[in-house]
Amino acid sequence: MAATPSPLKTILALVRGYLPRVVQARGWVLAALAMAPVGLALAFHLVVSLSNHSGNIPPTAALDLFHGVLVKLMLPIMALVAAPAGIREDLEQRTLPLFLTRPAPVWAMPLGKGLLWFGWGGLWLSLAALGLLALGADGETAAYMALALVFAFWAQLAFMTLLGLLFKRGSLWGALFLFIWDPLVRILPNNLQRVTFLHYIESITGSRGTDVSTVQLLAQQQITTPVGISVLVLFGLGLLCWGVSGWKLQSTPIGLAGAEAEG
Amino acid sequence: MSPVISLQRASLRYGDILGLSPTSFELPEGGGIIGLLGPNGAGKSTLIQLVAGLLPPSSGEVLVFGETPFRNPQVLSRLGFVPEGDRFPAGLRADRWLRMMGELSGLGSAQLRAALPRAIATVGMEAHASKPFSRMSKGMRQRIRLAQALLHEPDLLILDEPFNGVDPAARLELMDLLRVLAGQGKRVLVSSHILSEVAMLTERILLLFRGRLLAEGSVPEIRELLDRHPVELRISAASGLAVARWAVEQEELVALRMEDGAAVLAVRNPRSFLPRVQEAVLAGLLPLLALDPLDLNLDAVFHYLTQDHS
């Protein structure tokens, strides 16, 4: 008789089993989301420099691209694109019962499927951070940017996965959080800023001056969290979300239709 | 010996909807095929979900191999499950998916090397297992799902509507395969709403209707429960009138109609009636040429039971 697989074996089985998925359409969309801004910016500066015979890239180009596009736009979109390919996908295509009737620990499955997409997305985000070097970021800044992007993606992906298991319209709630709530960090008072992803990303990389100009009527003084703690918070939040997702899946009766019964 | 499956007043509710009324039955240990029969919405899938450990009962108790199956690895490692519907993971090749399912069933690398080709060969998919699911026919995908359930050589195999969407030839092959597995000592629980399918596969059935277990037993046993419902027998004879003359004297006779060279009798309690036919033939009272039961099949049983229940 077969033995009960350990959590680690379960995670590895899911990562290996679904590996081909990352080199299909959704995987390339993720890669494009991470790389396109940097690639386009580099191409733009190349064209400009060829036409003007000047190779100067503005000193703030890398920072602007990182904060304005990668962090605020591409990173949340990547989480929104990758999360539905995790355990939520099995719920929607009704293949989840096949997993749930295996002796493998059910709680490890959201992490197993999510880890693959995190690895793939994290790889491309790291490459995008390397591209920022070419746009003028110094080595240390680029390293912090890579750190912030990878850990923020880890946390956001786990957060979106959890919302996908908690709510039917998990993606919608996730999008509202990432695109409406998170940017409010600028006007959130004091510790409320810590309830945003942007706070920790900006704490890792630095973004704006600690002083606020007088024209920013609603803007609040930025609070900061030490880099190490910010990384730990993002990592811990991710772990917590994967853990709660696993608990939710483990404890919720999910039938053939993907619906919950009153157990 | 503890039963393979034991339900003690197990019921399941989906919110306000009763999926399965309190139901009790036991399946003893040993191989064989059990047919779970009922129309769509009868509660077959609900019962299967309870037994397969997908859902816990709302009340009562469900035991499989003596333990509750919901999220129980000890039970699940002895159980193979093929859910209803054409479910398949998008973007994956069948053999790769099977390997993953084998790993999730607890098979190690060495065990998988033996189990994978064996399961694929059992379902006759050697030539197609390396294809993506999207390029397979429904029947092929059903076979792969069955292979998935067989990988870890379970003691109990549960198949929910396995013949849906499968072409007739593949259906017969699948039936043969299930008979072979049952012959190897595996307990096979098969649900279907198509009565002839179950009748071809097994004599032992559980009949569900509107979330209630209506009857349990072999087709003739269930038929016997219905002694207030007549069984139709066509008695072909040299003289149909002679049959009619003899039949009207029998207390089991409910109705009689004449056909060309035959009399069709509707009788209660065929078990007492048929020996009397035999005696009459031996005594030369009945010029019998042939005797055909017209409705002693699952369709008739099902029809009578559900009609009675409504």
PDB file of N, CA, C and O in Angstrom, chain A residues 1-5 10 13-14 16-21 24 93-95 97-104 106 249-250 252-256 261-263, chain B residues 13-15 49 52 54-58 70-71 73 76-79 81 83 87-92 96-97 100-101 103-107 148 152 160:
ATOM      1  N   MET A   1       0.841  -1.203   0.000  1.00  0.00           N
ATOM      2  CA  MET A   1       0.000   0.000   0.000  1.00  0.00           C
ATOM      3  C   MET A   1       0.882   1.261   0.000  1.00  0.00           C
ATOM      4  O   MET A   1       1.930   1.285   0.624  1.00  0.00           O
ATOM      5  N   ALA A   2       0.441   2.279  -0.709  1.00  0.00           N
ATOM      6  CA  ALA A   2       1.218   3.511  -0.786  1.00  0.00           C
ATOM      7  C   ALA A   2       1.222   4.230   0.561  1.00  0.00           C
ATOM      8  O   ALA A   2       0.261   4.164   1.316  1.00  0.00           O
ATOM      9  N   ALA A   3       2.350   4.915   0.830  1.00  0.00           N
ATOM     10  CA  ALA A   3       2.447   5.680   2.082  1.00  0.00           C
ATOM     11  C   ALA A   3       1.775   7.036   1.896  1.00  0.00           C
ATOM     12  O   ALA A   3       1.484   7.449   0.783  1.00  0.00           O
ATOM     13  N   THR A   4       1.546   7.702   3.004  1.00  0.00           N
ATOM     14  CA  THR A   4       0.996   9.050   2.921  1.00  0.00           C
ATOM     15  C   THR A   4       2.123  10.016   2.577  1.00  0.00           C
ATOM     16  O   THR A   4       3.144  10.028   3.263  1.00  0.00           O
ATOM     17  N   PRO A   5       1.991  10.809   1.516  1.00  0.00           N
ATOM     18  CA  PRO A   5       3.088  11.722   1.164  1.00  0.00           C
ATOM     19  C   PRO A   5       3.258  12.843   2.181  1.00  0.00           C
ATOM     20  O   PRO A   5       2.279  13.320   2.747  1.00  0.00           O
ATOM     21  N   THR A  10       4.461  16.604  -1.266  1.00  0.00           N
ATOM     22  CA  THR A  10       3.245  17.116  -1.905  1.00  0.00           C
ATOM     23  C   THR A  10       3.552  18.390  -2.682  1.00  0.00           C
ATOM     24  O   THR A  10       3.157  18.545  -3.839  1.00  0.00           O
ATOM     25  N   ALA A  13       5.686  17.571  -5.687  1.00  0.00           N
ATOM     26  CA  ALA A  13       4.898  16.892  -6.728  1.00  0.00           C
ATOM     27  C   ALA A  13       4.092  17.910  -7.523  1.00  0.00           C
ATOM     28  O   ALA A  13       4.031  17.842  -8.759  1.00  0.00           O
ATOM     29  N   LEU A  14       3.501  18.876  -6.831  1.00  0.00           N
ATOM     30  CA  LEU A  14       2.693  19.886  -7.514  1.00  0.00           C
ATOM     31  C   LEU A  14       3.560  20.813  -8.360  1.00  0.00           C
ATOM     32  O   LEU A  14       3.197  21.160  -9.482  1.00  0.00           O
ATOM     33  N   ARG A  16       6.531  20.106  -9.681  1.00  0.00           N
ATOM     34  CA  ARG A  16       7.003  19.332 -10.849  1.00  0.00           C
ATOM     35  C   ARG A  16       5.861  19.087 -11.836  1.00  0.00           C
ATOM     36  O   ARG A  16       6.024  19.231 -13.044  1.00  0.00           O
ATOM     37  N   GLY A  17       4.704  18.725 -11.302  1.00  0.00           N
ATOM     38  CA  GLY A  17       3.576  18.374 -12.165  1.00  0.00           C
ATOM     39  C   GLY A  17       3.105  19.533 -13.017  1.00  0.00           C
ATOM     40  O   GLY A  17       2.768  19.365 -14.183  1.00  0.00           O
ATOM     41  N   TYR A  18       3.082  20.718 -12.411  1.00  0.00           N
ATOM     42  CA  TYR A  18       2.542  21.882 -13.130  1.00  0.00           C
ATOM     43  C   TYR A  18       3.621  22.728 -13.786  1.00  0.00           C
ATOM     44  O   TYR A  18       3.308  23.780 -14.343  1.00  0.00           O
ATOM     45  N   LEU A  19       4.849  22.271 -13.729  1.00  0.00           N
ATOM     46  CA  LEU A  19       5.960  23.046 -14.300  1.00  0.00           C
ATOM     47  C   LEU A  19       5.721  23.483 -15.763  1.00  0.00           C
ATOM     48  O   LEU A  19       6.016  24.631 -16.119  1.00  0.00           O
ATOM     49  N   PRO A  20       5.180  22.611 -16.603  1.00  0.00           N
ATOM     50  CA  PRO A  20       4.972  23.043 -17.994  1.00  0.00           C
ATOM     51  C   PRO A  20       4.034  24.233 -18.129  1.00  0.00           C
ATOM     52  O   PRO A  20       4.065  24.948 -19.127  1.00  0.00           O
ATOM     53  N   ARG A  21       3.194  24.455 -17.121  1.00  0.00           N
ATOM     54  CA  ARG A  21       2.227  25.548 -17.228  1.00  0.00           C
ATOM     55  C   ARG A  21       2.899  26.917 -17.297  1.00  0.00           C
ATOM     56  O   ARG A  21       2.352  27.841 -17.904  1.00  0.00           O
ATOM     57  N   GLN A  24       3.649  28.356 -20.709  1.00  0.00           N
ATOM     58  CA  GLN A  24       2.496  28.529 -21.599  1.00  0.00           C
ATOM     59  C   GLN A  24       2.022  29.982 -21.506  1.00  0.00           C
ATOM     60  O   GLN A  24       2.666  30.803 -20.861  1.00  0.00           O
ATOM     61  N   GLN A  93     -11.853  24.679 -12.568  1.00  0.00           N
ATOM     62  CA  GLN A  93     -11.980  23.648 -13.609  1.00  0.00           C
ATOM     63  C   GLN A  93     -12.409  22.302 -12.999  1.00  0.00           C
ATOM     64  O   GLN A  93     -12.412  21.298 -13.668  1.00  0.00           O
ATOM     65  N   ARG A  94     -12.788  22.326 -11.761  1.00  0.00           N
ATOM     66  CA  ARG A  94     -13.378  21.207 -11.033  1.00  0.00           C
ATOM     67  C   ARG A  94     -12.465  19.979 -10.974  1.00  0.00           C
ATOM     68  O   ARG A  94     -12.929  18.847 -10.945  1.00  0.00           O
ATOM     69  N   THR A  95     -11.160  20.222 -10.967  1.00  0.00           N
ATOM     70  CA  THR A  95     -10.217  19.118 -10.794  1.00  0.00           C
ATOM     71  C   THR A  95      -9.781  18.995  -9.328  1.00  0.00           C
ATOM     72  O   THR A  95      -9.073  18.053  -8.980  1.00  0.00           O
ATOM     73  N   PRO A  97     -11.456  18.075  -6.649  1.00  0.00           N
ATOM     74  CA  PRO A  97     -11.826  16.820  -5.969  1.00  0.00           C
ATOM     75  C   PRO A  97     -10.824  15.693  -6.201  1.00  0.00           C
ATOM     76  O   PRO A  97     -10.658  14.835  -5.339  1.00  0.00           O
ATOM     77  N   LEU A  98     -10.150  15.725  -7.343  1.00  0.00           N
ATOM     78  CA  LEU A  98      -9.145  14.685  -7.598  1.00  0.00           C
ATOM     79  C   LEU A  98      -7.987  14.815  -6.607  1.00  0.00           C
ATOM     80  O   LEU A  98      -7.417  13.812  -6.167  1.00  0.00           O
ATOM     81  N   PHE A  99      -7.621  16.031  -6.263  1.00  0.00           N
ATOM     82  CA  PHE A  99      -6.576  16.262  -5.251  1.00  0.00           C
ATOM     83  C   PHE A  99      -7.087  15.912  -3.855  1.00  0.00           C
ATOM     84  O   PHE A  99      -6.381  15.327  -3.045  1.00  0.00           O
ATOM     85  N   LEU A 100      -8.328  16.336  -3.597  1.00  0.00           N
ATOM     86  CA  LEU A 100      -8.860  16.204  -2.240  1.00  0.00           C
ATOM     87  C   LEU A 100      -9.116  14.753  -1.848  1.00  0.00           C
ATOM     88  O   LEU A 100      -9.264  14.447  -0.676  1.00  0.00           O
ATOM     89  N   THR A 101      -9.163  13.875  -2.827  1.00  0.00           N
ATOM     90  CA  THR A 101      -9.364  12.458  -2.510  1.00  0.00           C
ATOM     91  C   THR A 101      -8.040  11.693  -2.544  1.00  0.00           C
ATOM     92  O   THR A 101      -8.029  10.473  -2.555  1.00  0.00           O
ATOM     93  N   ARG A 102      -6.935  12.429  -2.583  1.00  0.00           N
ATOM     94  CA  ARG A 102      -5.611  11.802  -2.460  1.00  0.00           C
ATOM     95  C   ARG A 102      -5.164  11.905  -0.999  1.00  0.00           C
ATOM     96  O   ARG A 102      -5.595  12.813  -0.286  1.00  0.00           O
ATOM     97  N   PRO A 103      -4.308  11.003  -0.575  1.00  0.00           N
ATOM     98  CA  PRO A 103      -3.904  11.052   0.849  1.00  0.00           C
ATOM     99  C   PRO A 103      -2.906  12.158   1.180  1.00  0.00           C
ATOM    100  O   PRO A 103      -2.455  12.262   2.315  1.00  0.00           O
ATOM    101  N   ALA A 104      -2.546  12.974   0.200  1.00  0.00           N
ATOM    102  CA  ALA A 104      -1.576  14.059   0.437  1.00  0.00           C
ATOM    103  C   ALA A 104      -2.191  15.129   1.344  1.00  0.00           C
ATOM    104  O   ALA A 104      -3.406  15.322   1.316  1.00  0.00           O
ATOM    105  N   VAL A 106      -3.775  18.220   2.374  1.00  0.00           N
ATOM    106  CA  VAL A 106      -4.501  19.215   1.571  1.00  0.00           C
ATOM    107  C   VAL A 106      -3.992  20.624   1.848  1.00  0.00           C
ATOM    108  O   VAL A 106      -3.917  21.466   0.953  1.00  0.00           O
ATOM    109  N   LEU A 249      -8.638  25.330   2.898  1.00  0.00           N
ATOM    110  CA  LEU A 249      -8.850  24.187   2.002  1.00  0.00           C
ATOM    111  C   LEU A 249      -8.984  22.889   2.802  1.00  0.00           C
ATOM    112  O   LEU A 249      -9.787  22.027   2.481  1.00  0.00           O
ATOM    113  N   GLN A 250      -8.175  22.773   3.830  1.00  0.00           N
ATOM    114  CA  GLN A 250      -8.177  21.557   4.648  1.00  0.00           C
ATOM    115  C   GLN A 250      -9.512  21.391   5.383  1.00  0.00           C
ATOM    116  O   GLN A 250     -10.043  20.290   5.476  1.00  0.00           O
ATOM    117  N   THR A 252     -12.515  23.072   4.792  1.00  0.00           N
ATOM    118  CA  THR A 252     -13.782  23.325   4.104  1.00  0.00           C
ATOM    119  C   THR A 252     -14.187  22.120   3.280  1.00  0.00           C
ATOM    120  O   THR A 252     -13.415  21.663   2.431  1.00  0.00           O
ATOM    121  N   PRO A 253     -15.376  21.606   3.500  1.00  0.00           N
ATOM    122  CA  PRO A 253     -15.847  20.534   2.619  1.00  0.00           C
ATOM    123  C   PRO A 253     -16.117  21.092   1.226  1.00  0.00           C
ATOM    124  O   PRO A 253     -16.907  22.018   1.079  1.00  0.00           O
ATOM    125  N   ILE A 254     -15.421  20.576   0.258  1.00  0.00           N
ATOM    126  CA  ILE A 254     -15.608  21.039  -1.121  1.00  0.00           C
ATOM    127  C   ILE A 254     -16.025  19.843  -1.963  1.00  0.00           C
ATOM    128  O   ILE A 254     -15.292  18.872  -2.070  1.00  0.00           O
ATOM    129  N   GLY A 255     -17.202  19.940  -2.511  1.00  0.00           N
ATOM    130  CA  GLY A 255     -17.750  18.809  -3.251  1.00  0.00           C
ATOM    131  C   GLY A 255     -17.377  18.816  -4.719  1.00  0.00           C
ATOM    132  O   GLY A 255     -16.542  19.608  -5.162  1.00  0.00           O
ATOM    133  N   LEU A 256     -18.034  17.949  -5.455  1.00  0.00           N
ATOM    134  CA  LEU A 256     -17.713  17.788  -6.875  1.00  0.00           C
ATOM    135  C   LEU A 256     -17.998  19.039  -7.679  1.00  0.00           C
ATOM    136  O   LEU A 256     -17.339  19.320  -8.667  1.00  0.00           O
ATOM    137  N   ALA A 261     -20.584  22.349   1.111  1.00  0.00           N
ATOM    138  CA  ALA A 261     -21.796  21.808   1.712  1.00  0.00           C
ATOM    139  C   ALA A 261     -21.812  22.202   3.181  1.00  0.00           C
ATOM    140  O   ALA A 261     -20.797  22.625   3.721  1.00  0.00           O
ATOM    141  N   GLU A 262     -22.969  22.086   3.763  1.00  0.00           N
ATOM    142  CA  GLU A 262     -23.048  22.383   5.192  1.00  0.00           C
ATOM    143  C   GLU A 262     -22.585  21.140   5.938  1.00  0.00           C
ATOM    144  O   GLU A 262     -23.318  20.190   6.098  1.00  0.00           O
ATOM    145  N   GLY A 263     -21.335  21.098   6.305  1.00  0.00           N
ATOM    146  CA  GLY A 263     -20.718  19.865   6.759  1.00  0.00           C
ATOM    147  C   GLY A 263     -21.155  19.305   8.046  1.00  0.00           C
ATOM    148  O   GLY A 263     -22.045  19.521   8.701  1.00  0.00           O
TER     149      GLY A 263
ATOM    150  N   ARG B  13     -26.796  17.882   3.825  1.00  0.00           N
ATOM    151  CA  ARG B  13     -27.566  19.046   3.393  1.00  0.00           C
ATOM    152  C   ARG B  13     -26.647  19.989   2.643  1.00  0.00           C
ATOM    153  O   ARG B  13     -25.488  20.158   3.011  1.00  0.00           O
ATOM    154  N   TYR B  14     -27.170  20.602   1.586  1.00  0.00           N
ATOM    155  CA  TYR B  14     -26.486  21.712   0.926  1.00  0.00           C
ATOM    156  C   TYR B  14     -27.276  22.958   1.309  1.00  0.00           C
ATOM    157  O   TYR B  14     -28.246  23.287   0.648  1.00  0.00           O
ATOM    158  N   GLY B  15     -26.903  23.582   2.369  1.00  0.00           N
ATOM    159  CA  GLY B  15     -27.693  24.718   2.852  1.00  0.00           C
ATOM    160  C   GLY B  15     -29.065  24.215   3.263  1.00  0.00           C
ATOM    161  O   GLY B  15     -29.182  23.360   4.126  1.00  0.00           O
ATOM    162  N   GLN B  49     -19.826  11.340  -2.711  1.00  0.00           N
ATOM    163  CA  GLN B  49     -18.938  12.336  -2.099  1.00  0.00           C
ATOM    164  C   GLN B  49     -18.716  12.065  -0.611  1.00  0.00           C
ATOM    165  O   GLN B  49     -17.651  12.350  -0.076  1.00  0.00           O
ATOM    166  N   ALA B  52     -16.339   9.008  -0.623  1.00  0.00           N
ATOM    167  CA  ALA B  52     -14.995   9.325  -1.133  1.00  0.00           C
ATOM    168  C   ALA B  52     -14.263  10.322  -0.243  1.00  0.00           C
ATOM    169  O   ALA B  52     -13.113  10.670  -0.521  1.00  0.00           O
ATOM    170  N   LEU B  54     -15.001  13.488   0.286  1.00  0.00           N
ATOM    171  CA  LEU B  54     -15.013  14.890  -0.143  1.00  0.00           C
ATOM    172  C   LEU B  54     -15.840  15.742   0.816  1.00  0.00           C
ATOM    173  O   LEU B  54     -15.499  16.893   1.074  1.00  0.00           O
ATOM    174  N   LEU B  55     -16.916  15.176   1.303  1.00  0.00           N
ATOM    175  CA  LEU B  55     -17.802  15.916   2.194  1.00  0.00           C
ATOM    176  C   LEU B  55     -18.069  15.098   3.456  1.00  0.00           C
ATOM    177  O   LEU B  55     -18.257  13.881   3.360  1.00  0.00           O
ATOM    178  N   PRO B  56     -18.110  15.746   4.602  1.00  0.00           N
ATOM    179  CA  PRO B  56     -18.529  15.029   5.813  1.00  0.00           C
ATOM    180  C   PRO B  56     -20.055  15.030   5.893  1.00  0.00           C
ATOM    181  O   PRO B  56     -20.689  15.941   5.368  1.00  0.00           O
ATOM    182  N   PRO B  57     -20.643  14.047   6.542  1.00  0.00           N
ATOM    183  CA  PRO B  57     -22.113  14.045   6.622  1.00  0.00           C
ATOM    184  C   PRO B  57     -22.611  15.170   7.528  1.00  0.00           C
ATOM    185  O   PRO B  57     -21.922  15.560   8.469  1.00  0.00           O
ATOM    186  N   SER B  58     -23.787  15.684   7.228  1.00  0.00           N
ATOM    187  CA  SER B  58     -24.394  16.697   8.095  1.00  0.00           C
ATOM    188  C   SER B  58     -24.879  16.050   9.381  1.00  0.00           C
ATOM    189  O   SER B  58     -24.898  16.669  10.428  1.00  0.00           O
ATOM    190  N   PHE B  70     -13.415  11.669   5.540  1.00  0.00           N
ATOM    191  CA  PHE B  70     -13.167  13.079   5.212  1.00  0.00           C
ATOM    192  C   PHE B  70     -11.754  13.503   5.649  1.00  0.00           C
ATOM    193  O   PHE B  70     -11.427  13.460   6.840  1.00  0.00           O
ATOM    194  N   ARG B  71     -10.928  13.863   4.657  1.00  0.00           N
ATOM    195  CA  ARG B  71      -9.535  14.318   4.873  1.00  0.00           C
ATOM    196  C   ARG B  71      -8.730  13.317   5.722  1.00  0.00           C
ATOM    197  O   ARG B  71      -7.894  13.726   6.548  1.00  0.00           O
ATOM    198  N   PRO B  73      -6.064  10.519   5.471  1.00  0.00           N
ATOM    199  CA  PRO B  73      -5.109   9.909   4.529  1.00  0.00           C
ATOM    200  C   PRO B  73      -5.107   8.373   4.586  1.00  0.00           C
ATOM    201  O   PRO B  73      -4.888   7.737   3.556  1.00  0.00           O
ATOM    202  N   LEU B  76      -8.025   7.432   2.441  1.00  0.00           N
ATOM    203  CA  LEU B  76      -7.857   7.882   1.051  1.00  0.00           C
ATOM    204  C   LEU B  76      -6.761   7.113   0.312  1.00  0.00           C
ATOM    205  O   LEU B  76      -6.820   6.956  -0.896  1.00  0.00           O
ATOM    206  N   SER B  77      -5.758   6.615   1.063  1.00  0.00           N
ATOM    207  CA  SER B  77      -4.691   5.870   0.391  1.00  0.00           C
ATOM    208  C   SER B  77      -5.182   4.488  -0.071  1.00  0.00           C
ATOM    209  O   SER B  77      -4.530   3.837  -0.868  1.00  0.00           O
ATOM    210  N   ARG B  78      -6.360   4.065   0.414  1.00  0.00           N
ATOM    211  CA  ARG B  78      -6.904   2.768  -0.011  1.00  0.00           C
ATOM    212  C   ARG B  78      -8.066   2.934  -0.981  1.00  0.00           C
ATOM    213  O   ARG B  78      -8.767   1.980  -1.294  1.00  0.00           O
ATOM    214  N   LEU B  79      -8.246   4.164  -1.426  1.00  0.00           N
ATOM    215  CA  LEU B  79      -9.439   4.474  -2.208  1.00  0.00           C
ATOM    216  C   LEU B  79      -9.049   5.133  -3.538  1.00  0.00           C
ATOM    217  O   LEU B  79      -8.157   5.971  -3.578  1.00  0.00           O
ATOM    218  N   PHE B  81     -10.734   7.189  -6.846  1.00  0.00           N
ATOM    219  CA  PHE B  81     -11.972   7.917  -7.139  1.00  0.00           C
ATOM    220  C   PHE B  81     -11.936   8.513  -8.540  1.00  0.00           C
ATOM    221  O   PHE B  81     -10.984   9.178  -8.919  1.00  0.00           O
ATOM    222  N   PRO B  83     -14.295  11.023 -10.467  1.00  0.00           N
ATOM    223  CA  PRO B  83     -15.501  11.848 -10.358  1.00  0.00           C
ATOM    224  C   PRO B  83     -16.240  11.937 -11.689  1.00  0.00           C
ATOM    225  O   PRO B  83     -15.662  11.656 -12.737  1.00  0.00           O
ATOM    226  N   ARG B  87     -13.576  16.289 -16.369  1.00  0.00           N
ATOM    227  CA  ARG B  87     -12.644  17.176 -15.667  1.00  0.00           C
ATOM    228  C   ARG B  87     -11.227  16.837 -16.079  1.00  0.00           C
ATOM    229  O   ARG B  87     -10.830  15.679 -16.006  1.00  0.00           O
ATOM    230  N   PHE B  88     -10.482  17.844 -16.458  1.00  0.00           N
ATOM    231  CA  PHE B  88      -9.066  17.589 -16.737  1.00  0.00           C
ATOM    232  C   PHE B  88      -8.280  18.879 -16.548  1.00  0.00           C
ATOM    233  O   PHE B  88      -8.810  19.965 -16.737  1.00  0.00           O
ATOM    234  N   PRO B  89      -7.039  18.771 -16.129  1.00  0.00           N
ATOM    235  CA  PRO B  89      -6.244  19.974 -15.908  1.00  0.00           C
ATOM    236  C   PRO B  89      -5.763  20.545 -17.239  1.00  0.00           C
ATOM    237  O   PRO B  89      -5.145  19.825 -18.038  1.00  0.00           O
ATOM    238  N   ALA B  90      -6.076  21.803 -17.452  1.00  0.00           N
ATOM    239  CA  ALA B  90      -5.711  22.438 -18.717  1.00  0.00           C
ATOM    240  C   ALA B  90      -4.190  22.537 -18.837  1.00  0.00           C
ATOM    241  O   ALA B  90      -3.490  22.758 -17.849  1.00  0.00           O
ATOM    242  N   GLY B  91      -3.710  22.330 -20.059  1.00  0.00           N
ATOM    243  CA  GLY B  91      -2.303  22.598 -20.352  1.00  0.00           C
ATOM    244  C   GLY B  91      -1.326  21.543 -19.880  1.00  0.00           C
ATOM    245  O   GLY B  91      -0.121  21.803 -19.859  1.00  0.00           O
ATOM    246  N   LEU B  92      -1.812  20.366 -19.497  1.00  0.00           N
ATOM    247  CA  LEU B  92      -0.891  19.328 -19.040  1.00  0.00           C
ATOM    248  C   LEU B  92      -0.990  18.093 -19.929  1.00  0.00           C
ATOM    249  O   LEU B  92      -2.035  17.817 -20.515  1.00  0.00           O
ATOM    250  N   ARG B  96       2.271  13.112 -17.518  1.00  0.00           N
ATOM    251  CA  ARG B  96       2.863  13.976 -16.494  1.00  0.00           C
ATOM    252  C   ARG B  96       1.894  14.160 -15.323  1.00  0.00           C
ATOM    253  O   ARG B  96       2.283  14.129 -14.158  1.00  0.00           O
ATOM    254  N   TRP B  97       0.639  14.355 -15.673  1.00  0.00           N
ATOM    255  CA  TRP B  97      -0.389  14.515 -14.641  1.00  0.00           C
ATOM    256  C   TRP B  97      -0.527  13.230 -13.825  1.00  0.00           C
ATOM    257  O   TRP B  97      -0.647  13.275 -12.591  1.00  0.00           O
ATOM    258  N   MET B 100       2.182  12.980 -11.320  1.00  0.00           N
ATOM    259  CA  MET B 100       1.922  13.850 -10.168  1.00  0.00           C
ATOM    260  C   MET B 100       0.859  13.225  -9.250  1.00  0.00           C
ATOM    261  O   MET B 100       1.017  13.221  -8.019  1.00  0.00           O
ATOM    262  N   MET B 101      -0.193  12.677  -9.842  1.00  0.00           N
ATOM    263  CA  MET B 101      -1.248  12.075  -9.029  1.00  0.00           C
ATOM    264  C   MET B 101      -0.712  10.852  -8.269  1.00  0.00           C
ATOM    265  O   MET B 101      -1.127  10.594  -7.137  1.00  0.00           O
ATOM    266  N   GLU B 103       2.373  10.566  -7.228  1.00  0.00           N
ATOM    267  CA  GLU B 103       3.164  11.124  -6.116  1.00  0.00           C
ATOM    268  C   GLU B 103       2.243  11.598  -4.989  1.00  0.00           C
ATOM    269  O   GLU B 103       2.539  11.411  -3.809  1.00  0.00           O
ATOM    270  N   LEU B 104       1.125  12.210  -5.380  1.00  0.00           N
ATOM    271  CA  LEU B 104       0.173  12.671  -4.362  1.00  0.00           C
ATOM    272  C   LEU B 104      -0.539  11.496  -3.684  1.00  0.00           C
ATOM    273  O   LEU B 104      -1.128  11.651  -2.623  1.00  0.00           O
ATOM    274  N   SER B 105      -0.474  10.332  -4.321  1.00  0.00           N
ATOM    275  CA  SER B 105      -1.039   9.126  -3.700  1.00  0.00           C
ATOM    276  C   SER B 105      -0.016   8.438  -2.813  1.00  0.00           C
ATOM    277  O   SER B 105      -0.300   7.386  -2.240  1.00  0.00           O
ATOM    278  N   GLY B 106       1.180   8.991  -2.748  1.00  0.00           N
ATOM    279  CA  GLY B 106       2.193   8.462  -1.843  1.00  0.00           C
ATOM    280  C   GLY B 106       3.140   7.460  -2.472  1.00  0.00           C
ATOM    281  O   GLY B 106       3.895   6.796  -1.758  1.00  0.00           O
ATOM    282  N   LEU B 107       3.120   7.349  -3.794  1.00  0.00           N
ATOM    283  CA  LEU B 107       4.030   6.405  -4.443  1.00  0.00           C
ATOM    284  C   LEU B 107       5.416   7.021  -4.571  1.00  0.00           C
ATOM    285  O   LEU B 107       5.552   8.177  -4.985  1.00  0.00           O
ATOM    286  N   GLN B 148      -5.624   7.103 -13.164  1.00  0.00           N
ATOM    287  CA  GLN B 148      -5.249   7.874 -11.969  1.00  0.00           C
ATOM    288  C   GLN B 148      -5.760   7.204 -10.700  1.00  0.00           C
ATOM    289  O   GLN B 148      -5.075   7.152  -9.684  1.00  0.00           O
ATOM    290  N   HIS B 152      -2.368   3.575  -7.418  1.00  0.00           N
ATOM    291  CA  HIS B 152      -1.904   3.111  -6.114  1.00  0.00           C
ATOM    292  C   HIS B 152      -2.591   1.820  -5.690  1.00  0.00           C
ATOM    293  O   HIS B 152      -2.545   1.465  -4.504  1.00  0.00           O
ATOM    294  N   ASP B 160     -18.069   7.705 -10.434  1.00  0.00           N
ATOM    295  CA  ASP B 160     -19.322   8.447 -10.505  1.00  0.00           C
ATOM    296  C   ASP B 160     -19.666   8.670 -11.977  1.00  0.00           C
ATOM    297  O   ASP B 160     -18.964   9.417 -12.667  1.00  0.00           O
TER     298      ASP B 160
END
